[in-house]
Coordinates of C-alpha atoms in Angstrom, one line a residue:
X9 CA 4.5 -65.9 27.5
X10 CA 7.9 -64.1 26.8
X11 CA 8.7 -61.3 29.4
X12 CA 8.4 -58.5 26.9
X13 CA 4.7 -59.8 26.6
X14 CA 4.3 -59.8 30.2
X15 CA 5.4 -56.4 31.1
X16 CA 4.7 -54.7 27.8
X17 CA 4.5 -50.8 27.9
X18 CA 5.7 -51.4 31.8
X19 CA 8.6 -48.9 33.1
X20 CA 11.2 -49.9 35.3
X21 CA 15.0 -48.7 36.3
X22 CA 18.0 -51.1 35.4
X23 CA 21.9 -49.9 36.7
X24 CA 24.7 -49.8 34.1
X25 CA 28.0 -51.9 35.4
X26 CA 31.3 -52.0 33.4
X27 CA 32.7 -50.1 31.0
X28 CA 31.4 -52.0 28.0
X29 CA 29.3 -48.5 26.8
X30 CA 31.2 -45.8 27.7
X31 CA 31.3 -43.1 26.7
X32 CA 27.8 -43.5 26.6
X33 CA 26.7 -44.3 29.6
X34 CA 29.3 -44.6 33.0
X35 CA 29.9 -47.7 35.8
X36 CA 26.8 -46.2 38.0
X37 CA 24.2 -44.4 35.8
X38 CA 20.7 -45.6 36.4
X39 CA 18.4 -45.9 33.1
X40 CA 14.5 -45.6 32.6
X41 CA 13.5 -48.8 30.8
X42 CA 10.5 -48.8 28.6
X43 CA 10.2 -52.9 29.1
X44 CA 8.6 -54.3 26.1
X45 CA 8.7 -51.7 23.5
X46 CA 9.7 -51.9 20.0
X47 CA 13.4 -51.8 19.0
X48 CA 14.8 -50.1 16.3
X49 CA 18.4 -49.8 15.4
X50 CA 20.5 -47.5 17.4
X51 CA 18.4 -48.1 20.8
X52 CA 20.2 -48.9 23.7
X53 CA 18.5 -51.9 25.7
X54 CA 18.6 -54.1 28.3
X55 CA 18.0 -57.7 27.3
X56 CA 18.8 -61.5 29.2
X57 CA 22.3 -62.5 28.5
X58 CA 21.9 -65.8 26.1
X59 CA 23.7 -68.1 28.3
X60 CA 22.6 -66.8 31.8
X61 CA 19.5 -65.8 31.4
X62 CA 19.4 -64.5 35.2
X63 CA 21.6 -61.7 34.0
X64 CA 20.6 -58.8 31.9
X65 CA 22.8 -57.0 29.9
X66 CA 22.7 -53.4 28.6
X67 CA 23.7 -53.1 24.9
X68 CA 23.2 -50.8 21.1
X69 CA 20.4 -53.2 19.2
X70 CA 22.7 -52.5 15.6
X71 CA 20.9 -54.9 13.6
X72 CA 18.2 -57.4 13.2
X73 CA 19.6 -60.5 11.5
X74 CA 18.7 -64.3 11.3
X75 CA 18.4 -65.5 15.2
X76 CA 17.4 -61.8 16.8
X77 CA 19.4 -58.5 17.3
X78 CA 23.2 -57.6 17.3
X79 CA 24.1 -56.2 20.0
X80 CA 27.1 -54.1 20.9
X81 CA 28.8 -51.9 23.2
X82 CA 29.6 -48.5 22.7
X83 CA 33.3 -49.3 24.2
X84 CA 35.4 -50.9 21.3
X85 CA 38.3 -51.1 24.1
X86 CA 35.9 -52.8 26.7
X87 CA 37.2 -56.5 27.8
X88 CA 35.9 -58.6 27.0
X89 CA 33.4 -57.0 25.1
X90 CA 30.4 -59.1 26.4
X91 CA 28.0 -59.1 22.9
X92 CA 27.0 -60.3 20.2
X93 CA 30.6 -60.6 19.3
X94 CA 30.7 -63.3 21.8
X95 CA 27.5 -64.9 21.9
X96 CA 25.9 -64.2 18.5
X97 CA 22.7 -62.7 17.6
X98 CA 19.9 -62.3 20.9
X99 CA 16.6 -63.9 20.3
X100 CA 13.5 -61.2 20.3
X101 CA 12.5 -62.5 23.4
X102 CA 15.6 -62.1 25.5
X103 CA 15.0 -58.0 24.3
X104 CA 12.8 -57.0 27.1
X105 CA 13.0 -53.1 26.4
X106 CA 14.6 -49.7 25.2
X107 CA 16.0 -46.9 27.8
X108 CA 14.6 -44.0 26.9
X109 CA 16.9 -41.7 29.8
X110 CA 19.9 -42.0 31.9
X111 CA 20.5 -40.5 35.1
X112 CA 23.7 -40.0 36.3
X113 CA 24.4 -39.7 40.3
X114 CA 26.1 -37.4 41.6
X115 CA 29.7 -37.8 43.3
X116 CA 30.7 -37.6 46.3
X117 CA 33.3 -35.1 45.4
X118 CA 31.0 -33.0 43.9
X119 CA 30.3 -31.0 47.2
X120 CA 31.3 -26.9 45.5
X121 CA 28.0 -24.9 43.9
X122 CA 30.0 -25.1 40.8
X123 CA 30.6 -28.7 40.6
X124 CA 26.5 -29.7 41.8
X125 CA 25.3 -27.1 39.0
X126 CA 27.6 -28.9 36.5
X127 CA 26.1 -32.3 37.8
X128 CA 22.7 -30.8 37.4
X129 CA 22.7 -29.6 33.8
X130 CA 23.7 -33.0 32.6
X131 CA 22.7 -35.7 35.0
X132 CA 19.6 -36.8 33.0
X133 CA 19.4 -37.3 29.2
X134 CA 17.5 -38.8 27.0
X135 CA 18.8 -41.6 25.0
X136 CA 17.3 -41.4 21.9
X137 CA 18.5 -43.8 19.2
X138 CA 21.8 -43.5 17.4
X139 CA 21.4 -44.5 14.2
X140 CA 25.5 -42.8 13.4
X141 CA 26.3 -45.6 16.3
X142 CA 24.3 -48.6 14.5
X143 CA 26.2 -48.0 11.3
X144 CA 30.3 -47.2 13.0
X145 CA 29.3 -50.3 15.8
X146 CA 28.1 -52.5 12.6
X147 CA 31.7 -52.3 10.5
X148 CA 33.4 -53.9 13.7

């Protein structure tokens, strides 16, 4: 049984590394994953990397096309850009879910009243789906 089937409607948290969606989401944030639910174009998600499987990946589903989803990052300038620009469409059941919010921690620096209220107003968001983002990331 695929691993979306397994842990279908199942939340869970996944850490973003790299630069590859800024400015999106930054080296650090922490997402909550909705593992197995549906994917439409414009979610961020967190699927298996093709060709290590052991390692997941946290990508904009642009488009469903023959083979599974194209995935991108948000970073045009990220290297290298670790998608489906290098490893083709992703098979529907290396998608194991959507983020649905991002939480941001806060810096160490960020010890003034000023600077934690700052950190507070925008540390979590929700990460609804970008359809603008599907359609720019889909001309590349």
């Amino acid at each position: 049984m695929p691993d979306a089937e397994r842990s279908r409607g199942r939340m869970g948290v996944a850490e973003v590394n790299g630069p590859s969606m800024a400015p999106t989401l930054e080296d650090g944030d922490q997402l909550l994953i909705r593992y197995g639910a549906r994917v439409r174009p414009g979610d961020v998600v967190v699927l298996r990397h093709p060709f290590q499987q052991n390692l997941l990946v946290v990508k904009r589903a642009v488009e469903r096309r023959p083979g599974g989803w194209w995935v991108l990052g948000d970073n045009p300038y990220a290297v290298p850009p670790g998608d489906s620009t290098d490893y083709g469409p992703v098979p529907e059941d290396l998608v194991l879910g959507r983020a649905l919010f991002r939480f941001r921690p806060r810096g160490e620096r960020q010890t003034s009243l000023g600077a934690r209220l700052s950190w507070a107003a925008t540390a979590v968001r929700p990460l609804p789906a970008d359809v603008s983002a599907s359609r720019r990331l889909r001309a590349r």
